Amino acid sequence: LTALRRHFALDDDARVLILVGLDGGEKRRAPLETPLSQLFLQIDAMPMRRADIRAKEAAGVPVTEP
């Protein structure tokens, strides 16, 4: 936990939501009160997620999108 706080430059008392991409990079930093729907929209717009959705659709697997 200490290493994560140091990596993302967080104070010990910081309470934030950090969206981390598959590459390990920070994609979004937001207050904990951020609606999850906003995060899901951002995740669904990411290139790797879009490719995953297209692959599932091509295979006939149902995909739920917002």
mmCIF file with all atom_site columns, C-alpha atoms in Angstrom:
data_model
loop_
_atom_site.group_PDB
_atom_site.id
_atom_site.type_symbol
_atom_site.label_atom_id
_atom_site.label_alt_id
_atom_site.label_comp_id
_atom_site.label_asym_id
_atom_site.label_entity_id
_atom_site.label_seq_id
_atom_site.pdbx_PDB_ins_code
_atom_site.Cartn_x
_atom_site.Cartn_y
_atom_site.Cartn_z
_atom_site.occupancy
_atom_site.B_iso_or_equiv
_atom_site.pdbx_formal_charge
_atom_site.auth_seq_id
_atom_site.auth_comp_id
_atom_site.auth_asym_id
_atom_site.auth_atom_id
_atom_site.pdbx_PDB_model_num
ATOM 1  C CA . LEU A 1 1  ? 0.000   0.000   0.000   1.00 0.00 ? 1  LEU A CA 1
ATOM 2  C CA . THR A 1 2  ? 2.808   2.403   0.825   1.00 0.00 ? 2  THR A CA 1
ATOM 3  C CA . ALA A 1 3  ? 4.453   1.723   -2.530  1.00 0.00 ? 3  ALA A CA 1
ATOM 4  C CA . LEU A 1 4  ? 1.183   2.457   -4.350  1.00 0.00 ? 4  LEU A CA 1
ATOM 5  C CA . ARG A 1 5  ? 0.705   5.708   -2.459  1.00 0.00 ? 5  ARG A CA 1
ATOM 6  C CA . ARG A 1 6  ? 4.253   6.714   -3.343  1.00 0.00 ? 6  ARG A CA 1
ATOM 7  C CA . HIS A 1 7  ? 3.869   5.685   -6.999  1.00 0.00 ? 7  HIS A CA 1
ATOM 8  C CA . PHE A 1 8  ? 0.690   7.737   -7.415  1.00 0.00 ? 8  PHE A CA 1
ATOM 9  C CA . ALA A 1 9  ? 1.954   10.592  -5.204  1.00 0.00 ? 9  ALA A CA 1
ATOM 10 C CA . LEU A 1 10 ? -0.833  10.248  -2.641  1.00 0.00 ? 10 LEU A CA 1
ATOM 11 C CA . ASP A 1 11 ? -0.755  11.640  0.871   1.00 0.00 ? 11 ASP A CA 1
ATOM 12 C CA . ASP A 1 12 ? -1.425  9.150   3.661   1.00 0.00 ? 12 ASP A CA 1
ATOM 13 C CA . ASP A 1 13 ? -4.891  10.610  4.221   1.00 0.00 ? 13 ASP A CA 1
ATOM 14 C CA . ALA A 1 14 ? -5.821  10.925  0.511   1.00 0.00 ? 14 ALA A CA 1
ATOM 15 C CA . ARG A 1 15 ? -9.081  9.255   -0.473  1.00 0.00 ? 15 ARG A CA 1
ATOM 16 C CA . VAL A 1 16 ? -9.325  9.278   -4.262  1.00 0.00 ? 16 VAL A CA 1
ATOM 17 C CA . LEU A 1 17 ? -10.295 6.934   -7.031  1.00 0.00 ? 17 LEU A CA 1
ATOM 18 C CA . ILE A 1 18 ? -7.533  6.147   -9.510  1.00 0.00 ? 18 ILE A CA 1
ATOM 19 C CA . LEU A 1 19 ? -8.285  4.304   -12.733 1.00 0.00 ? 19 LEU A CA 1
ATOM 20 C CA . VAL A 1 20 ? -5.207  2.367   -13.813 1.00 0.00 ? 20 VAL A CA 1
ATOM 21 C CA . GLY A 1 21 ? -4.897  1.040   -17.356 1.00 0.00 ? 21 GLY A CA 1
ATOM 22 C CA . LEU A 1 22 ? -3.570  -2.358  -18.316 1.00 0.00 ? 22 LEU A CA 1
ATOM 23 C CA . ASP A 1 23 ? -0.280  -0.634  -19.084 1.00 0.00 ? 23 ASP A CA 1
ATOM 24 C CA . GLY A 1 24 ? -0.049  0.427   -15.427 1.00 0.00 ? 24 GLY A CA 1
ATOM 25 C CA . GLY A 1 25 ? -0.499  4.102   -16.230 1.00 0.00 ? 25 GLY A CA 1
ATOM 26 C CA . GLU A 1 26 ? -2.929  6.396   -14.497 1.00 0.00 ? 26 GLU A CA 1
ATOM 27 C CA . LYS A 1 27 ? -5.925  7.045   -16.738 1.00 0.00 ? 27 LYS A CA 1
ATOM 28 C CA . ARG A 1 28 ? -8.089  9.037   -14.352 1.00 0.00 ? 28 ARG A CA 1
ATOM 29 C CA . ARG A 1 29 ? -7.948  10.505  -10.866 1.00 0.00 ? 29 ARG A CA 1
ATOM 30 C CA . ALA A 1 30 ? -11.277 11.512  -9.363  1.00 0.00 ? 30 ALA A CA 1
ATOM 31 C CA . PRO A 1 31 ? -13.078 11.982  -6.051  1.00 0.00 ? 31 PRO A CA 1
ATOM 32 C CA . LEU A 1 32 ? -14.495 8.827   -4.467  1.00 0.00 ? 32 LEU A CA 1
ATOM 33 C CA . GLU A 1 33 ? -17.972 10.249  -5.038  1.00 0.00 ? 33 GLU A CA 1
ATOM 34 C CA . THR A 1 34 ? -17.553 9.945   -8.830  1.00 0.00 ? 34 THR A CA 1
ATOM 35 C CA . PRO A 1 35 ? -20.458 7.961   -10.283 1.00 0.00 ? 35 PRO A CA 1
ATOM 36 C CA . LEU A 1 36 ? -19.329 4.531   -11.418 1.00 0.00 ? 36 LEU A CA 1
ATOM 37 C CA . SER A 1 37 ? -21.248 5.019   -14.664 1.00 0.00 ? 37 SER A CA 1
ATOM 38 C CA . GLN A 1 38 ? -18.700 7.719   -15.621 1.00 0.00 ? 38 GLN A CA 1
ATOM 39 C CA . LEU A 1 39 ? -15.840 5.311   -15.024 1.00 0.00 ? 39 LEU A CA 1
ATOM 40 C CA . PHE A 1 40 ? -17.506 2.526   -17.010 1.00 0.00 ? 40 PHE A CA 1
ATOM 41 C CA . LEU A 1 41 ? -18.032 4.911   -19.937 1.00 0.00 ? 41 LEU A CA 1
ATOM 42 C CA . GLN A 1 42 ? -14.351 5.814   -19.886 1.00 0.00 ? 42 GLN A CA 1
ATOM 43 C CA . ILE A 1 43 ? -13.294 2.161   -19.671 1.00 0.00 ? 43 ILE A CA 1
ATOM 44 C CA . ASP A 1 44 ? -15.619 1.172   -22.517 1.00 0.00 ? 44 ASP A CA 1
ATOM 45 C CA . ALA A 1 45 ? -14.085 3.917   -24.684 1.00 0.00 ? 45 ALA A CA 1
ATOM 46 C CA . MET A 1 46 ? -10.526 2.613   -24.239 1.00 0.00 ? 46 MET A CA 1
ATOM 47 C CA . PRO A 1 47 ? -8.997  0.983   -27.330 1.00 0.00 ? 47 PRO A CA 1
ATOM 48 C CA . MET A 1 48 ? -8.358  -2.426  -25.747 1.00 0.00 ? 48 MET A CA 1
ATOM 49 C CA . ARG A 1 49 ? -11.906 -2.575  -24.408 1.00 0.00 ? 49 ARG A CA 1
ATOM 50 C CA . ARG A 1 50 ? -13.325 -1.553  -27.801 1.00 0.00 ? 50 ARG A CA 1
ATOM 51 C CA . ALA A 1 51 ? -11.324 -4.381  -29.419 1.00 0.00 ? 51 ALA A CA 1
ATOM 52 C CA . ASP A 1 52 ? -12.632 -6.812  -26.790 1.00 0.00 ? 52 ASP A CA 1
ATOM 53 C CA . ILE A 1 53 ? -16.220 -5.736  -27.495 1.00 0.00 ? 53 ILE A CA 1
ATOM 54 C CA . ARG A 1 54 ? -15.734 -6.131  -31.266 1.00 0.00 ? 54 ARG A CA 1
ATOM 55 C CA . ALA A 1 55 ? -14.209 -9.604  -30.821 1.00 0.00 ? 55 ALA A CA 1
ATOM 56 C CA . LYS A 1 56 ? -17.090 -10.728 -28.612 1.00 0.00 ? 56 LYS A CA 1
ATOM 57 C CA . GLU A 1 57 ? -19.666 -9.356  -31.036 1.00 0.00 ? 57 GLU A CA 1
ATOM 58 C CA . ALA A 1 58 ? -17.934 -11.160 -33.927 1.00 0.00 ? 58 ALA A CA 1
ATOM 59 C CA . ALA A 1 59 ? -18.070 -14.399 -31.930 1.00 0.00 ? 59 ALA A CA 1
ATOM 60 C CA . GLY A 1 60 ? -21.774 -13.902 -31.243 1.00 0.00 ? 60 GLY A CA 1
ATOM 61 C CA . VAL A 1 61 ? -21.289 -13.288 -27.545 1.00 0.00 ? 61 VAL A CA 1
ATOM 62 C CA . PRO A 1 62 ? -23.782 -10.752 -26.161 1.00 0.00 ? 62 PRO A CA 1
ATOM 63 C CA . VAL A 1 63 ? -22.150 -7.562  -24.961 1.00 0.00 ? 63 VAL A CA 1
ATOM 64 C CA . THR A 1 64 ? -23.937 -5.053  -22.768 1.00 0.00 ? 64 THR A CA 1
ATOM 65 C CA . GLU A 1 65 ? -22.965 -1.471  -23.451 1.00 0.00 ? 65 GLU A CA 1
ATOM 66 C CA . PRO A 1 66 ? -24.298 1.665   -21.788 1.00 0.00 ? 66 PRO A CA 1
#
